[in-house]
């Protein structure tokens, strides 16, 4: 990605607020004229990244380069960038014309030049008749247009857009998306766009940067991100998908949902645990068995406008989401086929919770800031590495029943069980496999069951 | 039986009638009547023919204006600094500014007199203005602080983003957007200062007479009709300042101004 025409480079950027890491070693290159979208759920650091580029906040570590020059000490008003704010931030004491002319007047542009450019900008956002209007009298969509005109009239090198369409209704949002895309093509300037809406990102962008918890997960074209997500988070966040636990038997052969499938992926080792992603539209569903790979029963079928969304319980006990143009009856026996090129195999980020702690006595280990009852043979005071399988972590409704408590942070359905990310009260993450249904944000008590499955080894003292 | 909401308003209505509307009618009545009982404009004519009272009137407005301007010059920066500092610290600062108001104004003023005595400062115009500013400064700071601290910070970022340096941000965005608070503050200070008399009497040992004192003297001496006319003239002046700011009033309410 490091070409000659990179307009903005973020190098090893980290940002912390009150000891909490908001951005963790971000590296990003943005090419001149590109439409880049920072995509992620709330709290992923996308807006912080935008504000760093705009200059409203400074990074704790790392450098931001504009045309190869470090702009750390350059205040926002000297950066050749303009921002379209989430809530528009139009000045309520100025009318539409003066809002748009604000930047030009500060630059002591001649009056007739201001007039020409303001009118041009108004025409571009189709707001020509509104120049004398009070900004408070405009609708959300009109305010949005004025905000875009106010930024573009200054002819910035880069336009920063912070969830600009979030406050608009669906129809208007779709219209504005098309207009933004057109504007980008016509003007040829770089757009950096922040959104949590994956559909918007796929529609608008040349490049999507998927972020989660202050880290970049994947950078790629919309097509790459959709077809080849690098991990289960990206797969789940972008579009609908079946995310399943699998085993990579050997190059070109992977097993999941209790069946073996040919695939095109190589290099994951032999009999290695992997995540497998299959998009709902890539599962072919038939009424006859010939040429299919597995069978199941229709659990539900919902008409979604263009296609039907069908939930199928496979005979091996997994649930799959499938999209098809034809409707199926509930309870109907169906047969499925997945083509090798539609199977996306991903390395598992982890296969168990790896924790470090200290042995307290024969039946207790100090872990995650609390005393867990885990039997072990090591002497008291020994530092240990504790490997807790996902299925050995129990979540309790009653917080007092757990050794520690936490909050359900992220939920992934894996066909026959849920894979949860739980954030403990101390901010550590635990990963849990469960059949129980939890909601994001649920408060849970945490304890370990299945003592036999927990593996403990002495931690090698590296100092 | 359900009690209608208007029923609850009845006591307030009676209160307003007895203690606001009726006195106003009485002021009007006395102002336009002579001592003999006939309707006349003589009370007003007398005011414009008494140089001493005219002079006191103009002087009172002068003092009120000076006080208001000083309060604004001192209060705006204070409000601005408080609204920019972090929350826990600023709430303490706000407390400190409001704290003197927990003490009765007369007691506070008497204490100020004692302080000037101790410092051997001669009581006069300077001490009068000091006392007025001291008494009314919180009324200026609070509404301005209120609008500034409620102001959306994204306006400031938007201005920076469009190329405004810190000074320009202040003059082109912060000040215009805080005008509702400024107006509230100006009214809150100007209105009471123009009619105050206790502060003036105490802080100048009756050396300087303000219009409020003139009214009080006339009424105390049984000149009800002339006193009422003077009170009416003052009401009109205050009414004019209210009218002047009427258009801004709605904005002031929206932006969290105090009136």
XYZ file of C-alpha atoms in Angstrom:
722
model
C 0.000 0.000 0.000
C 2.910 2.346 0.528
C 2.899 4.184 -2.789
C 4.100 7.626 -3.791
C 0.625 9.118 -3.732
C -0.255 8.502 -0.094
C -1.833 11.710 1.164
C -2.241 10.645 4.793
C -0.261 8.109 6.774
C -0.913 7.040 10.345
C 2.131 5.397 11.859
C 1.894 3.417 15.105
C -0.838 5.650 16.487
C -1.984 4.963 20.042
C -4.416 6.993 22.103
C -5.491 6.513 25.707
C -8.185 8.186 27.805
C -7.899 7.811 31.572
C -5.682 4.760 31.179
C -8.103 3.087 28.770
C -6.616 2.349 25.368
C -8.889 3.736 22.670
C -6.500 3.254 19.760
C -3.849 0.579 19.827
C -0.980 0.894 17.359
C -2.931 1.960 14.282
C -1.140 1.928 10.928
C -3.026 3.254 7.964
C -2.205 4.674 4.547
C -4.709 6.711 2.611
C -4.171 7.374 -1.074
C -4.929 10.681 -2.774
C -8.476 10.701 -4.161
C -9.524 7.542 -2.348
C -12.876 7.030 -0.587
C -11.878 5.351 2.669
C -14.408 4.235 5.255
C -13.582 3.543 8.887
C -16.156 0.952 9.901
C -16.863 -0.591 13.263
C -19.261 -0.779 16.185
C -19.478 2.088 18.646
C -16.380 2.387 20.811
C -14.084 0.850 18.204
C -12.022 4.034 17.837
C -13.181 5.109 14.382
C -14.306 8.598 15.418
C -11.165 9.032 17.538
C -9.089 8.245 14.440
C -10.990 10.877 12.449
C -10.552 13.474 15.203
C -6.826 12.750 15.292
C -6.589 13.401 11.570
C -8.658 16.595 11.914
C -6.356 17.702 14.729
C -8.918 18.090 17.527
C -6.960 15.615 19.642
C -3.318 14.552 19.676
C -2.031 10.969 19.638
C -0.174 9.659 22.711
C 2.186 7.730 20.458
C 2.917 7.610 16.762
C 2.935 10.059 13.895
C 0.382 11.449 11.476
C 1.870 12.400 8.138
C 0.265 14.634 5.528
C 2.115 14.503 2.213
C 4.983 12.955 4.143
C 5.220 15.753 6.722
C 4.491 15.181 10.410
C 1.507 17.362 11.346
C 1.649 16.733 15.091
C 2.045 20.410 15.991
C -0.259 21.793 13.302
C -3.533 23.046 14.844
C -6.802 22.083 13.135
C -7.291 25.538 11.608
C -4.059 25.214 9.652
C -4.771 21.749 8.250
C -6.046 21.580 4.662
C -8.889 19.321 5.769
C -12.544 19.988 6.429
C -15.021 18.016 8.476
C -18.709 17.265 8.140
C -19.820 16.747 11.722
C -22.206 14.095 12.936
C -24.724 16.639 14.253
C -23.818 19.043 11.426
C -22.704 21.789 13.881
C -24.093 24.548 11.657
C -23.750 27.939 13.348
C -27.231 28.862 14.597
C -26.464 32.599 14.581
C -25.690 32.639 10.861
C -27.937 31.966 7.871
C -27.205 29.334 5.234
C -25.127 31.687 3.076
C -22.977 32.936 5.971
C -22.464 29.419 7.297
C -21.035 28.344 3.959
C -19.043 31.574 3.540
C -17.545 31.280 7.057
C -14.298 29.618 5.998
C -13.830 31.787 2.908
C -14.352 35.024 4.867
C -11.708 33.960 7.388
C -9.291 33.528 4.516
C -10.013 37.103 3.325
C -11.315 35.880 -0.017
C -12.619 38.773 -2.211
C -16.381 39.262 -1.854
C -17.274 38.446 -5.455
C -15.148 35.288 -5.266
C -16.938 34.249 -2.039
C -20.265 34.881 -3.724
C -19.340 32.795 -6.751
C -18.049 29.860 -4.703
C -20.905 29.841 -2.194
C -23.421 29.783 -5.034
C -21.510 26.989 -6.744
C -21.432 24.970 -3.512
C -25.149 25.539 -2.937
C -25.859 24.398 -6.468
C -23.770 21.267 -5.967
C -25.826 20.207 -2.939
C -29.085 21.285 -4.653
C -29.850 24.017 -2.096
C -29.676 27.097 -4.354
C -32.890 28.730 -3.128
C -32.075 28.439 0.542
C -29.211 30.894 0.987
C -31.157 33.365 3.163
C -32.781 30.732 5.345
C -32.124 30.297 9.040
C -30.361 26.989 9.619
C -32.874 26.101 12.343
C -35.677 26.210 9.788
C -34.093 23.462 7.651
C -34.879 19.750 7.810
C -32.204 17.260 8.867
C -31.420 16.374 5.257
C -31.154 20.030 4.237
C -28.882 20.807 7.197
C -26.735 17.884 6.099
C -26.426 19.356 2.617
C -25.464 22.760 4.009
C -22.857 21.098 6.245
C -21.355 19.353 3.218
C -21.386 22.583 1.191
C -19.748 24.470 4.096
C -16.892 21.960 4.129
C -16.468 21.571 0.354
C -16.542 25.298 -0.465
C -13.058 25.591 1.073
C -11.749 23.089 -1.485
C -10.025 20.890 1.131
C -7.485 18.243 0.155
C -9.322 15.763 2.346
C -12.960 15.739 3.429
C -13.625 14.057 6.767
C -17.166 12.813 7.362
C -18.225 11.669 10.840
C -21.351 9.490 10.494
C -22.919 12.252 8.390
C -26.046 10.295 7.481
C -26.746 8.699 10.864
C -29.548 11.117 11.745
C -31.427 10.750 8.465
C -34.222 8.313 7.682
C -33.503 5.326 5.495
C -34.771 6.623 2.162
C -32.996 9.953 2.486
C -29.837 8.176 3.629
C -29.785 6.077 0.481
C -30.295 9.135 -1.738
C -27.514 11.006 0.053
C -25.184 8.020 -0.301
C -25.555 8.173 -4.065
C -25.025 11.929 -4.081
C -21.917 11.654 -1.901
C -20.501 9.013 -4.208
C -21.160 11.257 -7.215
C -19.577 14.249 -5.482
C -16.509 12.195 -4.672
C -16.109 11.117 -8.274
C -16.652 14.633 -9.616
C -14.351 16.445 -7.181
C -11.593 13.855 -7.063
C -10.618 14.756 -3.478
C -9.952 12.240 -0.715
C -12.924 11.291 1.469
C -12.459 9.711 4.896
C -15.812 8.468 6.097
C -16.761 7.108 9.506
C -19.778 4.857 9.928
C -21.105 1.888 11.878
C -23.392 0.953 8.990
C -21.800 -1.877 7.003
C -24.199 -1.468 4.081
C -23.242 2.193 3.767
C -19.557 1.267 3.871
C -19.966 -1.382 1.165
C -21.932 1.030 -1.058
C -19.644 4.042 -0.826
C -16.073 2.996 -0.303
C -13.024 2.263 -2.397
C -11.384 0.910 0.752
C -12.930 -0.208 4.025
C -11.010 -0.246 7.297
C -12.793 -2.499 9.783
C -11.992 -1.572 13.382
C -12.738 -3.165 16.716
C -11.669 -2.083 20.172
C -8.992 0.278 18.963
C -7.421 -2.156 16.535
C -7.672 -2.465 12.779
C -9.131 -5.873 11.926
C -8.969 -5.743 8.153
C -8.261 -3.280 5.342
C -9.546 -4.018 1.874
C -11.969 -3.299 -0.940
C -15.659 -3.861 -0.138
C -15.525 -7.032 -2.233
C -12.481 -8.396 -0.362
C -13.939 -7.618 3.027
C -17.230 -9.247 2.152
C -15.875 -12.327 0.410
C -12.744 -12.919 2.436
C -13.193 -11.704 5.989
C -10.039 -12.350 8.003
C -11.797 -13.320 11.210
C -15.183 -14.165 12.628
C -15.714 -10.612 13.894
C -15.399 -9.112 10.414
C -17.524 -11.895 8.934
C -20.240 -11.279 11.487
C -20.086 -7.491 11.221
C -20.200 -7.325 7.419
C -23.389 -8.817 6.059
C -25.189 -11.977 7.084
C -23.104 -15.069 7.573
C -22.937 -18.570 8.959
C -19.891 -18.690 11.227
C -19.007 -22.209 12.273
C -16.322 -24.099 14.153
C -14.402 -26.349 11.822
C -11.319 -28.520 11.471
C -8.866 -28.016 8.651
C -8.114 -31.625 7.745
C -5.568 -30.890 5.055
C -5.068 -28.478 2.149
C -8.323 -28.329 0.194
C -10.378 -30.253 2.735
C -12.201 -28.842 5.744
C -14.802 -30.373 8.059
C -17.665 -28.486 9.695
C -21.301 -29.086 10.657
C -20.328 -32.758 10.938
C -19.445 -33.103 7.238
C -16.333 -32.811 5.124
C -16.159 -30.220 2.364
C -13.721 -29.464 -0.395
C -12.355 -25.942 -0.216
C -9.806 -23.795 -2.034
C -7.870 -22.690 1.064
C -4.416 -24.028 1.853
C -1.789 -23.585 4.523
C -3.773 -23.934 7.760
C -1.895 -27.094 8.768
C -3.409 -30.517 9.353
C -6.334 -31.204 11.664
C -6.128 -27.613 12.859
C -9.129 -25.892 14.494
C -10.459 -23.116 12.261
C -13.438 -20.805 11.849
C -15.461 -21.302 8.685
C -17.664 -18.611 7.114
C -20.337 -19.377 4.552
C -22.561 -16.537 3.297
C -26.303 -17.384 3.307
C -26.570 -16.739 -0.448
C -23.734 -19.232 -1.074
C -25.644 -22.217 0.315
C -27.624 -23.888 -2.482
C -30.878 -25.388 -1.285
C -32.749 -28.099 -3.221
C -35.784 -30.325 -2.870
C -34.043 -33.336 -4.428
C -31.006 -35.114 -3.060
C -28.981 -35.523 -6.238
C -25.623 -33.764 -6.162
C -26.096 -32.282 -2.673
C -23.817 -32.668 0.350
C -26.061 -32.570 3.409
C -29.708 -32.488 4.345
C -31.969 -30.853 6.903
C -35.429 -29.627 7.788
C -36.790 -26.123 7.190
C -37.294 -24.376 10.529
C -38.574 -21.052 9.234
C -38.863 -19.140 5.980
C -39.262 -15.363 5.892
C -39.865 -13.291 2.760
C -37.355 -10.410 2.703
C -38.379 -8.595 -0.464
C -35.954 -9.904 -3.043
C -35.125 -13.239 -1.441
C -36.412 -15.599 1.213
C -34.397 -16.122 4.364
C -34.585 -19.757 5.366
C -33.419 -21.270 8.644
C -32.553 -24.948 8.269
C -31.800 -27.458 11.031
C -29.325 -29.913 9.523
C -29.600 -33.596 10.335
C -26.332 -33.280 12.261
C -27.907 -30.682 14.578
C -26.601 -27.376 13.255
C -28.622 -24.317 12.290
C -27.818 -22.599 9.003
C -29.151 -19.402 7.475
C -29.772 -19.723 3.760
C -31.036 -17.230 1.171
C -32.979 -18.347 -1.869
C -35.393 -16.777 -4.359
C -37.869 -19.634 -3.826
C -39.927 -20.058 -0.675
C -39.866 -23.341 1.268
C -42.458 -24.832 3.615
C -41.699 -25.131 7.307
C -40.952 -28.791 8.106
C -39.997 -29.571 4.509
C -37.030 -31.895 3.946
C -34.299 -30.038 2.021
C -30.835 -30.809 0.610
C -27.906 -28.416 0.542
C -24.745 -27.835 -1.430
C -21.783 -25.511 -0.776
C -19.231 -24.885 -3.520
C -15.520 -25.029 -2.597
C -14.864 -21.385 -3.576
C -17.681 -20.141 -1.320
C -16.129 -21.586 1.815
C -14.008 -19.034 3.658
C -11.599 -20.631 6.137
C -10.098 -18.438 8.883
C -7.455 -19.124 11.460
C -8.960 -19.262 14.931
C -7.841 -16.320 17.014
C -7.699 -18.599 20.062
C -8.783 -22.068 21.044
C -9.006 -21.561 24.797
C -8.729 -18.824 27.429
C -5.049 -18.505 28.304
C -4.669 -16.897 31.714
C -1.782 -16.356 34.075
C -2.094 -16.496 37.831
C -0.484 -17.547 41.066
C -1.130 -20.668 43.120
C -2.547 -19.704 46.518
C -2.991 -23.164 48.034
C -3.755 -26.691 46.852
C -7.303 -25.776 45.832
C -7.075 -22.119 44.897
C -5.418 -20.129 42.145
C -5.350 -16.384 42.025
C -6.624 -15.375 38.576
C -8.177 -12.246 37.058
C -7.893 -10.497 40.403
C -9.841 -13.114 42.386
C -9.390 -16.535 44.005
C -10.704 -19.330 41.790
C -11.205 -22.797 43.285
C -9.044 -24.880 40.945
C -7.164 -27.895 42.244
C -3.495 -28.169 41.326
C -0.289 -29.782 42.536
C 2.022 -26.775 42.470
C 3.416 -25.156 45.608
C 1.822 -21.989 46.900
C 3.228 -18.895 45.223
C 4.078 -20.621 41.937
C 3.219 -18.506 38.891
C 1.116 -20.636 36.557
C -0.365 -20.564 33.078
C -3.990 -21.685 33.145
C -5.737 -22.862 30.005
C -9.516 -22.768 30.393
C -11.548 -24.237 27.490
C -14.403 -22.030 26.210
C -16.941 -24.587 27.415
C -15.522 -24.665 30.956
C -16.537 -21.090 31.728
C -19.962 -20.947 33.379
C -22.089 -17.818 33.312
C -24.613 -17.190 36.122
C -27.665 -14.968 36.209
C -26.942 -14.327 39.843
C -23.786 -12.246 40.085
C -23.039 -13.510 43.616
C -22.805 -17.116 42.446
C -19.808 -16.280 40.287
C -16.254 -15.865 41.558
C -16.057 -12.634 39.546
C -18.618 -10.773 37.490
C -18.628 -9.271 34.024
C -20.684 -8.092 31.106
C -21.581 -9.896 27.874
C -19.663 -7.898 25.287
C -20.077 -9.661 21.963
C -22.162 -12.610 20.767
C -21.512 -14.915 17.832
C -23.826 -17.769 16.837
C -21.845 -20.788 15.684
C -24.619 -22.960 14.232
C -25.175 -25.069 17.330
C -23.899 -22.897 20.175
C -23.120 -19.299 21.071
C -19.579 -17.994 21.351
C -19.571 -15.061 23.786
C -16.965 -12.486 24.624
C -17.348 -11.450 28.266
C -15.595 -8.413 29.666
C -14.794 -8.845 33.355
C -15.199 -5.960 35.775
C -11.409 -5.511 35.683
C -11.498 -5.148 31.896
C -10.105 -8.598 31.002
C -11.788 -10.648 28.283
C -13.034 -14.216 28.668
C -14.381 -16.298 25.795
C -17.272 -18.632 26.478
C -19.087 -21.369 24.550
C -22.637 -21.831 25.763
C -26.063 -23.034 24.701
C -27.813 -20.496 26.897
C -29.172 -17.363 25.314
C -27.658 -14.116 26.610
C -28.010 -10.575 25.361
C -25.288 -8.041 24.782
C -24.840 -6.005 27.957
C -26.151 -8.703 30.320
C -24.365 -8.736 33.661
C -23.182 -12.208 34.596
C -21.420 -14.042 37.394
C -18.427 -16.050 36.138
C -17.035 -19.310 37.480
C -15.233 -22.354 36.074
C -16.769 -25.817 35.807
C -15.295 -29.015 34.383
C -12.116 -28.934 36.467
C -10.691 -31.857 34.476
C -10.605 -29.789 31.303
C -8.592 -26.949 32.826
C -4.899 -27.372 32.151
C -2.334 -25.819 34.453
C 1.367 -25.544 33.839
C 4.163 -23.797 35.641
C 4.995 -20.423 34.132
C 8.625 -20.202 33.066
C 10.119 -17.257 34.856
C 11.556 -15.199 32.046
C 13.260 -12.621 34.216
C -64.793 14.782 41.597
C -61.729 15.564 39.579
C -60.079 18.860 40.348
C -59.233 20.679 37.152
C -55.767 22.023 36.679
C -57.090 25.567 36.500
C -58.402 25.172 40.061
C -54.869 24.768 41.311
C -53.941 28.028 39.627
C -56.535 29.976 41.615
C -54.371 30.831 44.673
C -51.620 32.124 42.395
C -54.134 34.131 40.445
C -55.426 35.743 43.651
C -51.874 36.422 44.779
C -50.992 38.088 41.473
C -54.173 40.121 41.575
C -53.612 41.367 45.123
C -49.887 41.950 45.106
C -48.992 42.731 41.500
C -51.991 44.001 39.555
C -53.654 45.998 42.326
C -50.476 47.902 43.379
C -49.829 48.714 39.713
C -53.330 50.093 39.334
C -52.788 52.095 42.490
C -49.494 53.483 41.208
C -51.265 54.492 37.990
C -54.145 56.009 39.933
C -51.976 58.085 42.235
C -49.618 59.145 39.472
C -52.395 60.708 37.415
C -54.235 62.318 40.305
C -53.468 65.545 42.110
C -53.636 65.889 45.888
C -57.115 67.377 45.438
C -58.318 64.209 43.675
C -58.693 65.452 40.076
C -57.080 63.756 37.065
C -53.936 65.641 36.085
C -50.492 65.427 34.507
C -49.097 67.853 37.053
C -47.009 65.215 38.825
C -45.074 64.518 35.620
C -44.740 68.179 34.750
C -43.347 68.757 38.232
C -40.707 66.079 37.680
C -39.458 67.725 34.506
C -39.443 71.099 36.260
C -37.426 69.914 39.280
C -33.745 69.984 38.236
C -32.652 68.140 41.357
C -34.905 65.136 40.698
C -34.099 65.132 36.967
C -30.432 65.151 37.805
C -30.818 62.256 40.273
C -32.718 60.335 37.611
C -30.019 60.747 34.953
C -27.306 60.065 37.506
C -29.037 56.812 38.587
C -29.153 55.596 35.000
C -25.485 56.530 34.656
C -24.532 54.528 37.777
C -26.663 51.576 36.631
C -24.993 51.630 33.210
C -21.488 51.845 34.690
C -22.300 48.976 37.070
C -23.699 46.861 34.241
C -20.708 47.483 31.989
C -18.243 46.710 34.803
C -20.159 43.546 35.714
C -20.056 42.467 32.062
C -16.329 43.195 31.721
C -15.559 41.281 34.916
C -18.241 38.610 34.596
C -17.807 37.438 31.017
C -14.168 36.321 31.349
C -15.015 34.678 34.699
C -17.933 32.784 33.151
C -15.809 31.830 30.157
C -12.952 30.508 32.288
C -15.359 28.531 34.464
C -17.137 27.000 31.485
C -13.786 25.852 30.073
C -12.352 24.323 33.216
C -13.202 20.760 34.142
C -16.515 20.041 35.762
C -15.620 19.254 39.373
C -13.386 22.282 39.694
C -15.796 24.630 37.945
C -18.742 23.674 40.146
C -16.670 24.695 43.161
C -15.798 27.995 41.483
C -19.457 28.600 40.644
C -20.271 27.871 44.285
C -17.719 30.442 45.417
C -19.268 33.091 43.183
C -22.777 32.281 44.353
C -21.831 31.860 48.027
C -22.016 35.584 49.005
C -25.637 35.542 47.872
C -26.490 33.228 50.760
C -26.018 36.238 52.987
C -28.596 39.001 53.046
C -27.663 41.899 50.782
C -27.977 44.516 53.550
C -25.734 42.589 55.916
C -23.223 42.110 53.138
C -23.304 45.805 52.320
C -22.929 46.789 55.978
C -19.903 44.489 56.160
C -18.499 46.201 53.087
C -18.976 49.584 54.760
C -17.090 48.296 57.828
C -14.332 47.062 55.543
C -13.991 50.470 53.857
C -13.982 52.082 57.292
C -11.153 49.818 58.346
C -9.231 50.668 55.181
C -9.997 54.365 55.792
C -11.338 54.625 52.249
C -13.566 57.677 51.797
C -17.161 56.651 51.066
C -18.385 58.084 47.783
C -19.018 57.290 44.139
C -16.153 54.788 43.921
C -17.291 52.770 46.936
C -20.878 52.940 45.668
C -19.932 51.421 42.331
C -17.750 48.841 44.067
C -20.669 47.812 46.268
C -23.060 47.608 43.342
C -20.684 45.513 41.235
C -19.926 43.290 44.227
C -23.616 42.740 44.864
C -24.752 42.163 41.318
C -21.763 40.411 39.688
C -23.174 36.906 40.304
C -26.329 37.890 38.393
C -24.108 38.607 35.389
C -21.828 35.580 35.688
C -24.460 32.939 36.179
C -26.574 33.355 33.000
C -23.439 33.757 30.864
C -21.830 30.712 32.458
C -25.054 28.839 31.863
C -25.190 29.560 28.119
C -21.462 29.005 27.662
C -21.379 25.674 29.458
C -24.448 24.426 27.600
C -23.045 25.512 24.262
C -22.319 22.607 21.965
C -18.529 22.249 21.742
C -18.842 21.052 18.160
C -19.512 24.671 17.080
C -16.056 25.548 18.304
C -14.545 22.548 16.564
C -16.450 23.411 13.387
C -15.033 26.944 13.454
C -11.492 25.635 14.025
C -12.024 23.173 11.235
C -13.025 25.988 8.874
C -9.812 27.862 9.623
C -10.548 29.996 12.678
C -7.688 30.513 15.145
C -8.544 30.622 18.874
C -9.134 34.420 18.862
C -11.427 34.248 15.827
C -13.298 31.288 17.307
C -13.964 33.434 20.357
C -15.095 36.555 18.508
C -17.002 34.888 15.659
C -18.600 31.950 17.447
C -18.337 31.948 21.236
C -19.389 35.579 21.766
C -22.310 35.626 19.290
C -23.623 32.310 20.616
C -23.427 33.513 24.216
C -25.430 36.704 23.505
C -28.661 35.327 25.036
C -26.801 34.808 28.311
C -25.188 38.244 28.083
C -28.595 39.845 27.549
C -30.065 37.991 30.486
C -27.140 39.099 32.622
C -27.395 42.738 31.523
C -31.096 42.831 32.402
C -30.566 41.033 35.692
C -27.986 43.650 36.687
C -29.425 46.800 35.103
C -32.995 46.425 36.383
C -32.241 46.132 40.093
C -29.347 48.628 40.053
C -31.467 51.409 38.577
C -33.954 51.207 41.424
C -31.685 50.279 44.316
C -31.380 52.726 47.196
C -30.248 50.812 50.274
C -26.779 50.097 48.864
C -26.368 53.733 47.891
C -27.477 55.051 51.281
C -25.227 52.722 53.247
C -22.142 52.875 51.059
C -22.073 56.646 50.651
C -23.461 57.634 54.056
C -26.307 59.371 52.177
C -23.778 61.563 50.391
C -25.019 60.345 47.014
C -28.707 60.111 46.272
C -30.095 57.703 43.715
C -33.530 57.758 42.133
C -34.780 54.963 44.390
C -34.071 57.179 47.395
C -35.959 60.090 45.808
C -39.040 57.912 45.401
C -38.724 56.578 48.929
C -38.352 60.075 50.409
C -41.418 61.380 48.617
C -43.584 58.470 49.691
C -42.305 58.630 53.263
C -43.135 62.356 53.342
C -46.697 61.714 52.266
C -46.187 62.871 48.651
C -47.869 59.731 47.315
C -48.955 61.204 44.015
C -45.560 62.593 43.055
C -43.819 59.423 44.361
C -46.142 57.272 42.282
C -45.391 59.332 39.186
C -41.658 58.904 39.760
C -42.114 55.147 40.265
C -44.072 54.993 37.026
C -41.312 56.797 35.144
C -38.825 54.240 36.425
C -41.106 51.377 35.456
C -41.324 52.800 31.931
C -37.523 52.936 31.686
C -37.239 49.316 32.798
C -40.086 48.418 30.443
C -38.182 49.979 27.552
C -35.066 47.913 28.305
C -37.262 44.801 28.414
C -38.846 45.683 25.067
C -35.408 46.294 23.629
C -34.450 42.723 24.454
C -37.825 41.140 23.827
C -36.861 39.593 20.504
C -33.852 37.947 22.105
C -35.844 36.663 25.018
C -37.005 33.469 23.367
C -33.464 32.574 22.422
C -32.347 33.346 25.954
C -34.873 30.891 27.327
C -33.858 28.229 24.863
C -30.197 28.729 25.545
C -30.715 28.510 29.273
C -30.638 32.176 30.199
C -31.776 32.965 33.711
C -34.936 34.973 32.971
